[in-house]
PDB file of C-alpha atoms in Angstrom:
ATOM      1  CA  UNK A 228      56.805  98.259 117.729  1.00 63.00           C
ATOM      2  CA  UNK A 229      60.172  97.493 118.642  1.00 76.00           C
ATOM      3  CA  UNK A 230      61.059  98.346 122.341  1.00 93.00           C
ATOM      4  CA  UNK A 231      64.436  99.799 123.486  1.00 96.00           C
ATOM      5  CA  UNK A 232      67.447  97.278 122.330  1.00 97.00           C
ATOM      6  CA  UNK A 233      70.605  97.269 123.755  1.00 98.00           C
ATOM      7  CA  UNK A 234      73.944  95.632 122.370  1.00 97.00           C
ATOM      8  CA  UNK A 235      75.808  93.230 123.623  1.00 97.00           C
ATOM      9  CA  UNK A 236      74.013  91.053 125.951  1.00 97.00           C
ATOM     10  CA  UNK A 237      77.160  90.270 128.166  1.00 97.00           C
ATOM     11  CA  UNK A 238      80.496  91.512 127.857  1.00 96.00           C
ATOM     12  CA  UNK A 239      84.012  90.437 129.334  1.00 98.00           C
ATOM     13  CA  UNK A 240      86.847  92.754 129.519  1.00 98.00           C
ATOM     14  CA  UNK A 241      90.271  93.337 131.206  1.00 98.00           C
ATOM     15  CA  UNK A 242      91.189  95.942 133.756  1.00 98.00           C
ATOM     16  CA  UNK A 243      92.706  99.137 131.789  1.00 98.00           C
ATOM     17  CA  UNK A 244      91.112  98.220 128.673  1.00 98.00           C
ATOM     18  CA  UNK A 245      88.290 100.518 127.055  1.00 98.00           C
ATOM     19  CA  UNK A 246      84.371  99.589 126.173  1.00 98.00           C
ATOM     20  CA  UNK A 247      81.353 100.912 124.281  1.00 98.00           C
ATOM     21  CA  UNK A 248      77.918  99.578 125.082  1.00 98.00           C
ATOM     22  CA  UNK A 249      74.680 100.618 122.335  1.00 98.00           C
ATOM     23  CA  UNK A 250      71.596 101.511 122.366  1.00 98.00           C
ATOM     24  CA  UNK A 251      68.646 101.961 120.039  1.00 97.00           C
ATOM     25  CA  UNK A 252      65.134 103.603 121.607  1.00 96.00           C
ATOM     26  CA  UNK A 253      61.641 102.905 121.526  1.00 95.00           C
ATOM     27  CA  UNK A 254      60.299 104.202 118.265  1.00 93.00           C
ATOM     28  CA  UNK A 255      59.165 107.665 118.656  1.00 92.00           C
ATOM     29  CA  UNK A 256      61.082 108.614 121.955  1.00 93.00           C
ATOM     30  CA  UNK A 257      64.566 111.356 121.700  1.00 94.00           C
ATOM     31  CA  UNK A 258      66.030 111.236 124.809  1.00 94.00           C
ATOM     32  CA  UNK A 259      68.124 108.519 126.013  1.00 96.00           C
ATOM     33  CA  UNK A 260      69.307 107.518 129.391  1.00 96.00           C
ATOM     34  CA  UNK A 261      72.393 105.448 130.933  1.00 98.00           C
ATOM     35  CA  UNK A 262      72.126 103.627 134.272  1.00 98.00           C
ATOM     36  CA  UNK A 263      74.820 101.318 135.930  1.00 98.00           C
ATOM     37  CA  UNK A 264      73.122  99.012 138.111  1.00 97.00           C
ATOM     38  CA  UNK A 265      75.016  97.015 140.602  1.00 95.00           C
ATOM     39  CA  UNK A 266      74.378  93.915 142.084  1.00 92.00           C
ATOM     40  CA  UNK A 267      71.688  94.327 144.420  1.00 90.00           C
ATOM     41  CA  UNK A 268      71.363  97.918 143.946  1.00 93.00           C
ATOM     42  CA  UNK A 269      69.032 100.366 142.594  1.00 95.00           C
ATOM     43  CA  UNK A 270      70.527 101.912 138.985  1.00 97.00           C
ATOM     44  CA  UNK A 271      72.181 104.621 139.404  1.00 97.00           C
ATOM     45  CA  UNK A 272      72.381 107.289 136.700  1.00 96.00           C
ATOM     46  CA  UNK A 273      75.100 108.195 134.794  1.00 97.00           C
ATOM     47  CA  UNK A 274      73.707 111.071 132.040  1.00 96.00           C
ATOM     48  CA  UNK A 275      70.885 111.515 129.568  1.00 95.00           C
ATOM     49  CA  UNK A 276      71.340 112.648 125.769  1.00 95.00           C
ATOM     50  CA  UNK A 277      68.620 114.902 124.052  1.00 93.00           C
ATOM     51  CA  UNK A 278      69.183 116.216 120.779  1.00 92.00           C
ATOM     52  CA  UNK A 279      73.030 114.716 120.198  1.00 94.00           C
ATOM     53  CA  UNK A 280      74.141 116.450 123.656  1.00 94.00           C
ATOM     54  CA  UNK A 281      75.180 115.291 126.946  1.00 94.00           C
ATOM     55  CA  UNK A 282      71.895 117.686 128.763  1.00 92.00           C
ATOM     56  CA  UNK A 283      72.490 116.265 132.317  1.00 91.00           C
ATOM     57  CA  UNK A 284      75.132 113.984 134.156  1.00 94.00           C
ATOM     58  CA  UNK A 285      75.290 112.422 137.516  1.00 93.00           C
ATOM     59  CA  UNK A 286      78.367 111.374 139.889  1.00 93.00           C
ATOM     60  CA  UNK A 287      80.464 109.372 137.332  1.00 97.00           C
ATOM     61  CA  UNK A 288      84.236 110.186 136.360  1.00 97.00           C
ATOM     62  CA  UNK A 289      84.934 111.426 132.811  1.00 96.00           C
ATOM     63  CA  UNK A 290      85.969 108.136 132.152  1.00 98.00           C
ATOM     64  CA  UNK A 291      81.901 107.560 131.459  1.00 98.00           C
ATOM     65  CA  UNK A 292      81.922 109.614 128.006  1.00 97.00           C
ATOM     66  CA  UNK A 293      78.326 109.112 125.532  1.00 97.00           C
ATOM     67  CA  UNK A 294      77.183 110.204 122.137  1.00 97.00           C
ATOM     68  CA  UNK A 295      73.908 110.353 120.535  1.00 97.00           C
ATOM     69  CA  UNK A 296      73.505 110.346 117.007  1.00 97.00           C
ATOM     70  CA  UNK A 297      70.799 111.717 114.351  1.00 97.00           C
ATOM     71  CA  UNK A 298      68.613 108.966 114.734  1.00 95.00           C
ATOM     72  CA  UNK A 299      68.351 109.123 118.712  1.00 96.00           C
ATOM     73  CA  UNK A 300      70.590 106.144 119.040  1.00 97.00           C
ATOM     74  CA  UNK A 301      73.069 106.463 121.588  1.00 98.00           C
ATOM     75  CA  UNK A 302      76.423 104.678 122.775  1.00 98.00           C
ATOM     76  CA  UNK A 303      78.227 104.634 126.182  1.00 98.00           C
ATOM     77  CA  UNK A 304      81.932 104.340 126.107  1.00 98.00           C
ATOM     78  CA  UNK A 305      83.745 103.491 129.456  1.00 98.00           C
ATOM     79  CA  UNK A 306      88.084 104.108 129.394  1.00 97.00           C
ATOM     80  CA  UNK A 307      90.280 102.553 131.787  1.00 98.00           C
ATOM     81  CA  UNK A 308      88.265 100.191 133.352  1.00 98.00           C
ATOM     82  CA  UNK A 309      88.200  99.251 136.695  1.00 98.00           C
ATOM     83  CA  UNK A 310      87.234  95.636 138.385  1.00 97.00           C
ATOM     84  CA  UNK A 311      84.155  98.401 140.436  1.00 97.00           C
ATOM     85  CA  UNK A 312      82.868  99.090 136.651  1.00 98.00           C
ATOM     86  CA  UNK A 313      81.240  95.807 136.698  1.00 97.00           C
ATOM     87  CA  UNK A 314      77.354  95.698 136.517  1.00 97.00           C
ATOM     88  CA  UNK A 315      74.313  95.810 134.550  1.00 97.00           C
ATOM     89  CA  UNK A 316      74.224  98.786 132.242  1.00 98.00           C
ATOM     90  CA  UNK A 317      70.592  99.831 131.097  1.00 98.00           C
ATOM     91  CA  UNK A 318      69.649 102.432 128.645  1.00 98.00           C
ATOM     92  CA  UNK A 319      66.598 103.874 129.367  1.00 97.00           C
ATOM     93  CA  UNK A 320      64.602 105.772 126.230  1.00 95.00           C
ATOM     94  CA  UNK A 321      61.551 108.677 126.726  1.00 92.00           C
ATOM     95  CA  UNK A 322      60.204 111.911 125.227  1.00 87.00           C
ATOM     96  CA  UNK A 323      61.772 115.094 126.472  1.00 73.00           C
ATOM     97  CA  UNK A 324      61.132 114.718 130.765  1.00 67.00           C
ATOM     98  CA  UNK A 325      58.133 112.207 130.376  1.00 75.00           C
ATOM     99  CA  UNK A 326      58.075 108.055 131.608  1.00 90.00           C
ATOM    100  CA  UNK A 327      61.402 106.311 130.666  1.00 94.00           C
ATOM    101  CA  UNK A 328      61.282 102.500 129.171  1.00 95.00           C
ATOM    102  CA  UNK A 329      64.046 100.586 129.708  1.00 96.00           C
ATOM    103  CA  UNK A 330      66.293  98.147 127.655  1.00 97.00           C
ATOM    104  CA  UNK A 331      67.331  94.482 128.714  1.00 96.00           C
ATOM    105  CA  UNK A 332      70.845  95.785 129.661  1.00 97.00           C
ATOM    106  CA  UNK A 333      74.346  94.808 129.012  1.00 98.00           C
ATOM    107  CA  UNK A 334      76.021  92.832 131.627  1.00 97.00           C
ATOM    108  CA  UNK A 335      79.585  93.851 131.731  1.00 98.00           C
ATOM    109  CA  UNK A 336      82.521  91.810 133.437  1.00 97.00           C
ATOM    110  CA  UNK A 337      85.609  93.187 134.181  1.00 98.00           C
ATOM    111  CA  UNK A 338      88.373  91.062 135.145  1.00 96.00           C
TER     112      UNK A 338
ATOM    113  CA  UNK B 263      68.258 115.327 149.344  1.00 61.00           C
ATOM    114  CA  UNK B 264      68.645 113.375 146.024  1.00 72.00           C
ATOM    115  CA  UNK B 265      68.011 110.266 147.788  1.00 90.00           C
ATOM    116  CA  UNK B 266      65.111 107.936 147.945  1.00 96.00           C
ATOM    117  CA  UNK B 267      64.893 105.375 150.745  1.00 96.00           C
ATOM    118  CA  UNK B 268      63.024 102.185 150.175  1.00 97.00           C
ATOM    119  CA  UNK B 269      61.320 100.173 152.572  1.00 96.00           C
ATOM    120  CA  UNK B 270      61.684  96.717 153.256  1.00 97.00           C
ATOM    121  CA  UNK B 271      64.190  95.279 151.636  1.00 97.00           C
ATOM    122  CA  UNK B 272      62.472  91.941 151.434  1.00 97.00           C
ATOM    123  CA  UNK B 273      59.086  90.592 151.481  1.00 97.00           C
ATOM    124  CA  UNK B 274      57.078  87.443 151.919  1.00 98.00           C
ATOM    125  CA  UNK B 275      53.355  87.590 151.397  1.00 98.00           C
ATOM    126  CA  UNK B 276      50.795  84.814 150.719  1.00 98.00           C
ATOM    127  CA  UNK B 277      49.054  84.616 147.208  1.00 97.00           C
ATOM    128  CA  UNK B 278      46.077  86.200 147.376  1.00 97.00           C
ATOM    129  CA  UNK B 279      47.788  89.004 149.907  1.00 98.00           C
ATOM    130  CA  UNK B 280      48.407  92.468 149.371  1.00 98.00           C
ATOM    131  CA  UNK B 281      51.751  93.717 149.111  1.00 98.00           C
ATOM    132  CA  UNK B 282      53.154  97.116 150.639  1.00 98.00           C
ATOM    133  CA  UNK B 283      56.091  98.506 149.951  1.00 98.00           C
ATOM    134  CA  UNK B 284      57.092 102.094 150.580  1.00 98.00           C
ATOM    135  CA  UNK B 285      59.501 104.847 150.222  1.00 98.00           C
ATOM    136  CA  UNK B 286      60.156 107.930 151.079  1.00 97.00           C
ATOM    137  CA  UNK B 287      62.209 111.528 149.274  1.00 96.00           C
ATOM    138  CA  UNK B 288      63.528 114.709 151.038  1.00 93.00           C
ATOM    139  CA  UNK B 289      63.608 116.926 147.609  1.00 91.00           C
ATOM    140  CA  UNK B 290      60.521 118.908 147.019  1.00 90.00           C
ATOM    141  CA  UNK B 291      61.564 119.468 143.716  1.00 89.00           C
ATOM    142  CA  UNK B 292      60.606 115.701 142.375  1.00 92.00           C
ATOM    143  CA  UNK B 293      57.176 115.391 140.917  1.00 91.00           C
ATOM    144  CA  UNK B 294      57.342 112.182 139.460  1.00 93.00           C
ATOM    145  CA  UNK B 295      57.071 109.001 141.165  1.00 95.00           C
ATOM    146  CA  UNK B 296      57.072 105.851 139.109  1.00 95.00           C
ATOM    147  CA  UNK B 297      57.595 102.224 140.155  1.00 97.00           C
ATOM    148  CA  UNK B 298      59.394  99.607 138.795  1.00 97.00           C
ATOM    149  CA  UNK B 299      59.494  95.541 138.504  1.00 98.00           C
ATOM    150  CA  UNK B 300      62.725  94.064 137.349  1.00 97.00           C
ATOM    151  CA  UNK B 301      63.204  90.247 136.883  1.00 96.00           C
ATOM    152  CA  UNK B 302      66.487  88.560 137.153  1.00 92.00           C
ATOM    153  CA  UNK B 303      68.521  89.511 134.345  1.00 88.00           C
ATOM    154  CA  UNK B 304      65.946  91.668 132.893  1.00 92.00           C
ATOM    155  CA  UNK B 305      65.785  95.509 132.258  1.00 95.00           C
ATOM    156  CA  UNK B 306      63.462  97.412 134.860  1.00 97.00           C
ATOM    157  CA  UNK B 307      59.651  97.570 133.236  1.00 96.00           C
ATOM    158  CA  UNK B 308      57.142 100.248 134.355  1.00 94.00           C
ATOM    159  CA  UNK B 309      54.526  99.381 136.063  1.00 96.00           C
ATOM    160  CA  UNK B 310      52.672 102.515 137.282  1.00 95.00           C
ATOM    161  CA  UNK B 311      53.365 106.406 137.857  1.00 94.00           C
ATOM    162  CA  UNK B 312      52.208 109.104 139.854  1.00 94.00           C
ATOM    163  CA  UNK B 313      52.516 112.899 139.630  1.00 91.00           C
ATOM    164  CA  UNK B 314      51.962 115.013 143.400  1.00 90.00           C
ATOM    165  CA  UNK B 315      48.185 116.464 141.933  1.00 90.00           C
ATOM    166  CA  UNK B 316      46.545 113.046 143.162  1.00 92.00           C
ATOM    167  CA  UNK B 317      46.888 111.365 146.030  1.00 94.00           C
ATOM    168  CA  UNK B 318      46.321 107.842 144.459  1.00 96.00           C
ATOM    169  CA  UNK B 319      46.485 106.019 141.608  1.00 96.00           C
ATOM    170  CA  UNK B 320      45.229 102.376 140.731  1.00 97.00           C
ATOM    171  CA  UNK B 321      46.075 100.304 137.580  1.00 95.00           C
ATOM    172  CA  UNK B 322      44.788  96.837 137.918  1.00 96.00           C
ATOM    173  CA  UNK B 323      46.041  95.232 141.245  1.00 97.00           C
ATOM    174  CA  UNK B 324      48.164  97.942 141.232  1.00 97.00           C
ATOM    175  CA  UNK B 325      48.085 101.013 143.582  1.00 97.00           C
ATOM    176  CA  UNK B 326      50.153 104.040 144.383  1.00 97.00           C
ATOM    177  CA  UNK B 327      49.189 106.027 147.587  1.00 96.00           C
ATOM    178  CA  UNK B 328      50.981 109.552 147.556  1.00 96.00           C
ATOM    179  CA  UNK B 329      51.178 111.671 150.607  1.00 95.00           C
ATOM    180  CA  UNK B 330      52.779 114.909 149.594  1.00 93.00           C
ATOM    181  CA  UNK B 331      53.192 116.470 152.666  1.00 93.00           C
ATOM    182  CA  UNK B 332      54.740 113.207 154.347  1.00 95.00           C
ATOM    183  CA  UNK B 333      56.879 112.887 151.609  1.00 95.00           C
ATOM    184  CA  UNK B 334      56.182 109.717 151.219  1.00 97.00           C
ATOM    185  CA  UNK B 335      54.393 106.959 148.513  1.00 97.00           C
ATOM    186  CA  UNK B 336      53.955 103.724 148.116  1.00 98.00           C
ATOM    187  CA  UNK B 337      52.996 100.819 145.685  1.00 98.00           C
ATOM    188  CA  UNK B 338      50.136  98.076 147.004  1.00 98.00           C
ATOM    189  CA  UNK B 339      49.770  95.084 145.139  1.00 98.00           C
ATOM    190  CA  UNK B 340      46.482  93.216 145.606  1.00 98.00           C
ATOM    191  CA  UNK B 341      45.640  89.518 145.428  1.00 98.00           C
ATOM    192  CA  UNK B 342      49.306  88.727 144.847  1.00 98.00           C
ATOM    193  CA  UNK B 343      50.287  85.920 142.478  1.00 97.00           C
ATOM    194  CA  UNK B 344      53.749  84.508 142.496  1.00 97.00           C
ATOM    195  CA  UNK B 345      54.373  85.693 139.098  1.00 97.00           C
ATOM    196  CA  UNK B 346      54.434  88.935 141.036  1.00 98.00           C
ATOM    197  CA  UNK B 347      57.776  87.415 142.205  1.00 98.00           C
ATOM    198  CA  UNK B 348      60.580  90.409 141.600  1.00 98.00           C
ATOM    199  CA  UNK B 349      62.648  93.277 142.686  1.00 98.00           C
ATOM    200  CA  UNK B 350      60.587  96.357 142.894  1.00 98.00           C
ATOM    201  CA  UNK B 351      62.350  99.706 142.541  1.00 98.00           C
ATOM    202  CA  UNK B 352      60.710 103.546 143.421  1.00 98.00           C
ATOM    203  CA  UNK B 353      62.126 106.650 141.830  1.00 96.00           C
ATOM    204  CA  UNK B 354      61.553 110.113 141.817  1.00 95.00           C
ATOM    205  CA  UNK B 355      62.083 112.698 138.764  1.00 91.00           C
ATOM    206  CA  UNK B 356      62.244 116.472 138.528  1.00 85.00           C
ATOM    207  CA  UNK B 357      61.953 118.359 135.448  1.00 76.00           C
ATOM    208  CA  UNK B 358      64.304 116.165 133.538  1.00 72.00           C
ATOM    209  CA  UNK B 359      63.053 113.387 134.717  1.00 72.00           C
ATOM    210  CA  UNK B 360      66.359 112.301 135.932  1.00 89.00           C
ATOM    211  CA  UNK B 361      65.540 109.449 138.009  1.00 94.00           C
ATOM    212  CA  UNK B 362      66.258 108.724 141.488  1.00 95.00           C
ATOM    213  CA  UNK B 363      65.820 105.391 142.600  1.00 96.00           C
ATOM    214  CA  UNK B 364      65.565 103.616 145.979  1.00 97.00           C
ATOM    215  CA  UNK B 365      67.603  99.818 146.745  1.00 95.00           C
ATOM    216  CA  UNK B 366      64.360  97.865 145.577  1.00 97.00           C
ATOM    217  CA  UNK B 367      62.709  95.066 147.240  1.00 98.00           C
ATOM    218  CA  UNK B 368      62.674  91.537 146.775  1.00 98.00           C
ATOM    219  CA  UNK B 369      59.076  90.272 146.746  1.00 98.00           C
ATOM    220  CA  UNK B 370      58.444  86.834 147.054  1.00 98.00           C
ATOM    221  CA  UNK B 371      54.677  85.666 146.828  1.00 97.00           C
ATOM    222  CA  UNK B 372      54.535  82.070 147.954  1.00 96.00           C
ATOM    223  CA  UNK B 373      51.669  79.453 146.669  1.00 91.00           C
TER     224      UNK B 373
END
């Protein structure tokens, strides 16, 4: 049983320019998560999708947007980035409010 | 009152020690506590939960003392081993199971 997968492993991008990070959850689970985690910091979370809609959202600009799609899979898309956008991006998969698994993360540069 | 302070941020125990790390929530409206380990450059992996109906919790080595009126939990870990060598995060969850997490502590269990 494949655990939660996340695509790409590391990314580099350029100030202004626009990103989309992927996700695939543990078999069986509908609800996915998005953290950032900064260096040395806890992860901080940015919203959850359950059945293809953004269901709750934490302190990040609308330049965070994220879709789910019919088979739970979810992307994060990040516009205008900033150098302070830089960190370790986990998706995190569960059942409807029940223990969240997490994904290796995408490290994401921004120069 | 979303936050969750962690307590210390580093630690150095023996192998064969117990470990003790704690933390500490202000909204009564969490009731779920789970910890996490995270290796470098890994995604954070679940180690053990707890909900506020028990007051402890053990999984192996693993222990969660919960003291609901304190506000406070924490995670023991018993006859350390230096593959026990990580960042440990708390969190709390409501409903949602949104997760709030603490700044995580670096354990180091020396030979």
């Amino acid at each position: 049983d494949a655990g939660v997968t996340q695509s790409p492993t590391h990314l580099i991008k350029t100030r202004g320019q626009q990103v989309t990070l992927r996700c695939s959850p543990k078999s069986g689970h509908d609800t996915v998560s998005w953290y950032q985690q900064a260096l040395g910091q806890g992860p901080q979370f940015i919203f959850q999708y359950y059945e293809e809609e953004e269901r709750q959202r934490g302190n990040f600009p609308d330049r965070f947007s994220g879709h789910q799609f019919p088979n739970y899979s979810s992307e994060l898309n990040v516009n205008a980035l900033l150098l302070g956008d830089s960190a370790l991006y986990l998706c995190a998969s569960s059942t409807w409010a029940n223990e969240q698994f997490f994904g290796p993360g995408t490290r994401l540069t921004v120069l | 009152q979303q936050q969750v302070k962690q307590s210390p941020q580093s630690l150095i125990v023996q192998k064969g020690g117990i470990s003790i790390i704690n933390c500490a929530y202000e909204n009564t409206a969490f009731d779920y506590f789970p910890w996490y380990q995270q290796f470098p450059g890994k995604g954070p992996a679940l180690l053990i939960a707890i909900r506020p109906d028990v007051s402890e919790k053990k999984e192996g080595r693993f222990t969660i003392s919960f003291n609901k009126s304190a506000k406070q939990f924490s995670l023991h870990i018993m006859d350390s081993q230096p593959g026990d060598s990580a960042t440990y995060f708390c969190a709390a969850g409501g409903a949602t199971n949104k997760l709030i997490f603490g700044t995580g502590t670096l354990l180091a269990v020396q030979p």
